[in-house]
Short mmCIF file of N, CA, C and O in Angstrom, two decimals:
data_model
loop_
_atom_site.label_atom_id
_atom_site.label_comp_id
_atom_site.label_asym_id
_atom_site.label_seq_id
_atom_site.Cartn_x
_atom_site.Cartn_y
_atom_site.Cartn_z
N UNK B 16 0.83 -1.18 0.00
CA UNK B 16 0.00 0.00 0.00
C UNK B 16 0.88 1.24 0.00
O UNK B 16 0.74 2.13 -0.84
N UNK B 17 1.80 1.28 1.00
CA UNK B 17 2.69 2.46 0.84
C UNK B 17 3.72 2.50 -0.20
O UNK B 17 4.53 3.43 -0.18
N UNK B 18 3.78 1.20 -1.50
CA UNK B 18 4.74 1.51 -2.65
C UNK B 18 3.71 2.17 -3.50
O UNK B 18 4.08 3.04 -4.29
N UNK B 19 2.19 1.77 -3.40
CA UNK B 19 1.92 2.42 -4.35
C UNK B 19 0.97 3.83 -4.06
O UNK B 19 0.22 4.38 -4.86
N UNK B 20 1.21 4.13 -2.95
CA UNK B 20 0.59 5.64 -2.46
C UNK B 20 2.08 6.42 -2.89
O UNK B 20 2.17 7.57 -3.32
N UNK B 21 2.84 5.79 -2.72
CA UNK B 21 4.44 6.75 -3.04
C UNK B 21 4.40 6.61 -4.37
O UNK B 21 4.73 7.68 -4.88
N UNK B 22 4.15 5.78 -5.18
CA UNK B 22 4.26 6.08 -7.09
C UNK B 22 3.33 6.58 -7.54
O UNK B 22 3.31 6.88 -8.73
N UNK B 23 2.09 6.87 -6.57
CA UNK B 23 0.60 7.52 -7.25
C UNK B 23 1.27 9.04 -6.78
O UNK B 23 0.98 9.81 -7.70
N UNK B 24 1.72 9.46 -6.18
CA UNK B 24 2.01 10.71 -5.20
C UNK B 24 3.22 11.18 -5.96
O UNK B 24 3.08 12.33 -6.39
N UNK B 25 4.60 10.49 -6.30
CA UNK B 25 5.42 10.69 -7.39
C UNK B 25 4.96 11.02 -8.67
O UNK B 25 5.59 11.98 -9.13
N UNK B 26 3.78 10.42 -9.71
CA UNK B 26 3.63 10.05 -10.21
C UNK B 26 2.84 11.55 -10.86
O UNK B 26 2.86 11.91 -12.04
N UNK B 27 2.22 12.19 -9.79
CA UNK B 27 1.62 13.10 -9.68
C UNK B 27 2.18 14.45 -9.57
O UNK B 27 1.89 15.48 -10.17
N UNK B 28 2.90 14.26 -8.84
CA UNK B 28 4.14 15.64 -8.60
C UNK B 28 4.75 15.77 -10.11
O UNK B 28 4.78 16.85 -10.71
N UNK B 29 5.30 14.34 -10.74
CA UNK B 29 6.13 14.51 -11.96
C UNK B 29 5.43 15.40 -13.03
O UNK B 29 6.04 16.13 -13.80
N UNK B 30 4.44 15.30 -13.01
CA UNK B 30 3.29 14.81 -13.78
C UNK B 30 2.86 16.72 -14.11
O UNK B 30 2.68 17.46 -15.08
N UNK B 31 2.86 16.82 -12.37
CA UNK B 31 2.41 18.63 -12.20
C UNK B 31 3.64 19.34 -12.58
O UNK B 31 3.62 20.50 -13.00
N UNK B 32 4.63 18.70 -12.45
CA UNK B 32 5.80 19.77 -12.31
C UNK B 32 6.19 20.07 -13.91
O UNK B 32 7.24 20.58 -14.30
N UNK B 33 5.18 19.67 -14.64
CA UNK B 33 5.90 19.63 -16.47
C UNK B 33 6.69 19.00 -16.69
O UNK B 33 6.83 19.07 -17.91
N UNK B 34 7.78 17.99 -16.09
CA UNK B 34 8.95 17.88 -16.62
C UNK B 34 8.47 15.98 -17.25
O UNK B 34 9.14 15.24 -17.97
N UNK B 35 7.27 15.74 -16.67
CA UNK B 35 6.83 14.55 -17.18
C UNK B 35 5.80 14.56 -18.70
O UNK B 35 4.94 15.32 -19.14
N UNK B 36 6.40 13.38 -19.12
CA UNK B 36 5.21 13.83 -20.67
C UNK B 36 4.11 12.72 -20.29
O UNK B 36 4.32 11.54 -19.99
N UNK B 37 2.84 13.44 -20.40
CA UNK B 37 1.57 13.06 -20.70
C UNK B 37 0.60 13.22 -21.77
O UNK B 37 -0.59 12.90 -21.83
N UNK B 38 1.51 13.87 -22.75
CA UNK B 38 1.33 13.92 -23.85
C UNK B 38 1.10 12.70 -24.50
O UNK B 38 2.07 11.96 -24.38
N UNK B 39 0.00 12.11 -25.28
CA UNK B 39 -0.20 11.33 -25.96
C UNK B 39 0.42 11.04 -27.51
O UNK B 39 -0.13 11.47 -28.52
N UNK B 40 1.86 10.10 -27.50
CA UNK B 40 2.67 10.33 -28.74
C UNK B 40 1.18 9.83 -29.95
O UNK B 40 1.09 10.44 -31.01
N UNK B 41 0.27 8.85 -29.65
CA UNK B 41 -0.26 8.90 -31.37
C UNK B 41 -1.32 9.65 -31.87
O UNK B 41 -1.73 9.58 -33.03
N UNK B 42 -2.07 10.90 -30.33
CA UNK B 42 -2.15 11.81 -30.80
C UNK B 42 -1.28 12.86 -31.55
O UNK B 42 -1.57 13.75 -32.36
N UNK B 43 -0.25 12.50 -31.06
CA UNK B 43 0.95 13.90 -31.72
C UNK B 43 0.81 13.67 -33.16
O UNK B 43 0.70 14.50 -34.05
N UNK B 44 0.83 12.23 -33.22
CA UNK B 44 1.28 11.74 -34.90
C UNK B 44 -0.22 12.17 -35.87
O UNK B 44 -0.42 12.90 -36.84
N UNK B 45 -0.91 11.46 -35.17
CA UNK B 45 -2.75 12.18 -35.67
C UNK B 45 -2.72 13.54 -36.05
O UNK B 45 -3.18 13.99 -37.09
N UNK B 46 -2.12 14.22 -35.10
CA UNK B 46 -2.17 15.80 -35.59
C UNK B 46 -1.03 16.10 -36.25
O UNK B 46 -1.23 17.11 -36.92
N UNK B 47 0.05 15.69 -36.38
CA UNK B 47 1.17 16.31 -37.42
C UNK B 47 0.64 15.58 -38.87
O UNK B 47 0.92 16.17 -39.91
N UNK B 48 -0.08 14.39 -38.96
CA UNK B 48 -0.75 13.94 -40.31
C UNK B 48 -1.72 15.37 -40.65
O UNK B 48 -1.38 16.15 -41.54
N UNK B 49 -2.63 15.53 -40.05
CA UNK B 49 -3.84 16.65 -40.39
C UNK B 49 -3.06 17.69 -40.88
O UNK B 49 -3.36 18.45 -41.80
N UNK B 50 -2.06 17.68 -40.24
CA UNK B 50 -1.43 19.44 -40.33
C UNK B 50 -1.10 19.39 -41.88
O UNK B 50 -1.58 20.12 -42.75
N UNK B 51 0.04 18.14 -42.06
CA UNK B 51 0.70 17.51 -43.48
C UNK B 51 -0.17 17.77 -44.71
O UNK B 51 0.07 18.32 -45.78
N UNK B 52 -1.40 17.11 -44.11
CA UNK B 52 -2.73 17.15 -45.51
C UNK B 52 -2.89 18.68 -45.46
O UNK B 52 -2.37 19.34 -46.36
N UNK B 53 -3.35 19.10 -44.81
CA UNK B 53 -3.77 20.69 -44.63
C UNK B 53 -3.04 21.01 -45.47
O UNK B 53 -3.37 20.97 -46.66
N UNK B 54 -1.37 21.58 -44.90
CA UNK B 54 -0.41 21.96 -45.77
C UNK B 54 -0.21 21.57 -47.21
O UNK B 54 0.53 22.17 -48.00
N UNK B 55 -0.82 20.67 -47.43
CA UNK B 55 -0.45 19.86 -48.89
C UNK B 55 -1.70 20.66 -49.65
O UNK B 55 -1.64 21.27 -50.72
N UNK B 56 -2.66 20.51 -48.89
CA UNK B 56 -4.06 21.05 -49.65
C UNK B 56 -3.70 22.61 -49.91
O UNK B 56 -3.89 23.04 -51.05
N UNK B 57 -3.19 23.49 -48.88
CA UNK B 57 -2.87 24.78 -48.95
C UNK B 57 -2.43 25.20 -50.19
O UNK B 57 -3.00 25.91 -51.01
N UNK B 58 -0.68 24.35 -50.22
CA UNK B 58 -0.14 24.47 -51.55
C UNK B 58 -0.17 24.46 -53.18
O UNK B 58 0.46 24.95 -54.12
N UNK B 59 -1.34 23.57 -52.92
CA UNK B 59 -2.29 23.02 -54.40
C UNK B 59 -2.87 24.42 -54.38
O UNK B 59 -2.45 25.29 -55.15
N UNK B 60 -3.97 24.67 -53.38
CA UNK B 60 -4.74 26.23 -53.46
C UNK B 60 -3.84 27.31 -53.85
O UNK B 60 -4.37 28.19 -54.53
N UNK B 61 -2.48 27.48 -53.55
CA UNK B 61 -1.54 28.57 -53.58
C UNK B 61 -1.05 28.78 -55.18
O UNK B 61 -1.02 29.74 -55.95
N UNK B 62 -0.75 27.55 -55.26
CA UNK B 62 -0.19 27.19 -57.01
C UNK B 62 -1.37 27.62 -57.40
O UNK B 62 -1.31 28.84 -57.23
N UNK B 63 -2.65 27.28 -57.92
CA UNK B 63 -3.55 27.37 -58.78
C UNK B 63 -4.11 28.99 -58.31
O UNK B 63 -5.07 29.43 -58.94
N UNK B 64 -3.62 29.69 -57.41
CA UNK B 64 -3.90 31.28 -57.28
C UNK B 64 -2.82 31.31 -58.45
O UNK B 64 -2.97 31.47 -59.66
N UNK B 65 -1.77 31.11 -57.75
CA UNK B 65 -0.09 31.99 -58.76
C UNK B 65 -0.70 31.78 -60.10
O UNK B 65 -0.93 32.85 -60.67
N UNK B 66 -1.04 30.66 -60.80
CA UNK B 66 -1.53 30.36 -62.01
C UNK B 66 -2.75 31.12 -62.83
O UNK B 66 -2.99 31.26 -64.03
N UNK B 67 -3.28 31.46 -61.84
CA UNK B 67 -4.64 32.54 -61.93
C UNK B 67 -4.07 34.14 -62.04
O UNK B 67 -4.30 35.04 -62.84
N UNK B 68 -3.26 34.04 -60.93
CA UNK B 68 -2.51 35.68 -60.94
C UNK B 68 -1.79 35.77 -61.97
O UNK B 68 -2.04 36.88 -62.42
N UNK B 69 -1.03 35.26 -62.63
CA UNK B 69 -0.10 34.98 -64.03
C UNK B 69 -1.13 35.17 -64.93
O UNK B 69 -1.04 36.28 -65.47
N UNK B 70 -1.99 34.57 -65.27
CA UNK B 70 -3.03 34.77 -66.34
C UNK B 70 -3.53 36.51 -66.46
O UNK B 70 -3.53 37.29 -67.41
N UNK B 71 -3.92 36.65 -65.07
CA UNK B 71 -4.66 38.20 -64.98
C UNK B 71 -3.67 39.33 -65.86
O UNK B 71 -3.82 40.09 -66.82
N UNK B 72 -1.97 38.71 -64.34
CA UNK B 72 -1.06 39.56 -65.12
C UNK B 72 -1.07 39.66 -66.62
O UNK B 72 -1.43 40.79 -66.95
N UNK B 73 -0.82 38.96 -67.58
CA UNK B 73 -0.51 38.66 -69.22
C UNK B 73 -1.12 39.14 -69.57
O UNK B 73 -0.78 39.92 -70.46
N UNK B 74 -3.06 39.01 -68.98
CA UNK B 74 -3.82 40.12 -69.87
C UNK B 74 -4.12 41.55 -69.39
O UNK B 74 -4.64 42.24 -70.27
N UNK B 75 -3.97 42.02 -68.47
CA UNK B 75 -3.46 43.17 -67.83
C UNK B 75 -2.28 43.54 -68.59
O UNK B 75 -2.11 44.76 -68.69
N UNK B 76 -1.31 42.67 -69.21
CA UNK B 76 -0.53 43.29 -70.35
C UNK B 76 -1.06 43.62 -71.23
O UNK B 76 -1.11 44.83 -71.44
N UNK B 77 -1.77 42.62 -72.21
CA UNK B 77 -2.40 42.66 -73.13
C UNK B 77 -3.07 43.86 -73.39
O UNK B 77 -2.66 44.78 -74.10
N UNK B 78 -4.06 43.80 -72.81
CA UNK B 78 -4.90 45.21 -72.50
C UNK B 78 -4.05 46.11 -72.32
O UNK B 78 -4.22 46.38 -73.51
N UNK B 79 -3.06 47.07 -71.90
CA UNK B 79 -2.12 47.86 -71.57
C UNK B 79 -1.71 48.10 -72.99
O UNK B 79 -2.03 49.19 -73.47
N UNK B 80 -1.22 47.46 -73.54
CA UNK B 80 -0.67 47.22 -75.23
C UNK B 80 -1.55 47.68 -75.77
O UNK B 80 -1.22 48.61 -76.51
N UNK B 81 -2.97 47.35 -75.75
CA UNK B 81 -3.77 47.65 -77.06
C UNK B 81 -4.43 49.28 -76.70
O UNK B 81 -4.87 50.12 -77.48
N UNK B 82 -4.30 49.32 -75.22
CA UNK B 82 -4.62 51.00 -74.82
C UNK B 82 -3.83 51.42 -74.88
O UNK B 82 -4.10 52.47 -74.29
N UNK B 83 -2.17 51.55 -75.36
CA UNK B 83 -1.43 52.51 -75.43
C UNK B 83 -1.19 52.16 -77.19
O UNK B 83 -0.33 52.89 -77.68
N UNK B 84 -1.57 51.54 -77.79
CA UNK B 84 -1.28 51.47 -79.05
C UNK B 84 -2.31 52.26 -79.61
O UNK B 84 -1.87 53.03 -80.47
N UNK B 85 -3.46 52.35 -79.44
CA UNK B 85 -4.52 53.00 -79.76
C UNK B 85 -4.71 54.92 -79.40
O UNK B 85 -5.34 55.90 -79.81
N UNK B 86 -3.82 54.60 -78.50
CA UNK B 86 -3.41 56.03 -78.10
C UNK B 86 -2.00 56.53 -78.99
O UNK B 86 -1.50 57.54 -78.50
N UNK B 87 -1.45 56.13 -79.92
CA UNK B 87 -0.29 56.68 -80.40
C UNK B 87 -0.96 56.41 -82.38
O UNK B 87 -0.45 56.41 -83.51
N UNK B 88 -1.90 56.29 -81.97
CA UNK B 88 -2.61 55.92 -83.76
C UNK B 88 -3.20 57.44 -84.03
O UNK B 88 -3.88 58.00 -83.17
N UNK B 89 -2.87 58.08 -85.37
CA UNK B 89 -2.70 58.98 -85.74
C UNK B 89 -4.71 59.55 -85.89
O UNK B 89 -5.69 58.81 -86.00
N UNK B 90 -4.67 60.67 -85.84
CA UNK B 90 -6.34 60.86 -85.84
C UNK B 90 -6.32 61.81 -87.53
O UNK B 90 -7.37 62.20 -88.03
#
């Protein structure tokens, strides 16, 4: 009785004092997977902006070109 009132009582102190992990390692792993997909999904979303913003840019050229060409055409 008194080995295990002293390892419930240790066990507890360790436990309060932070320096013990009670951290659940295959929650850790559960959540660094979610994070992984997240991040993966992010990147796909990020690329297919840049790809979208590139397009806008080119014709935002385009257009620029044909309004300053139209502006140097003789009346």
């Amino acid at each position: 009785m008194e080995k295990r009132l002293s390892a419930a009582i240790g066990e507890e102190v360790w436990s309060r004092s932070g320096l013990g992990s009670s951290i659940d390692v295959e929650d850790l792993h559960r959540q660094i997977l979610t994070l992984e997909e997240t991040n993966a999904d992010l990147r796909l979303k990020m690329e297919d902006l840049e790809e979208e913003l590139a397009a806008a840019r080119a014709n935002n050229r385009e257009l620029m070109t044909q309004f300053n060409a139209k502006g140097r055409a003789p009346r």
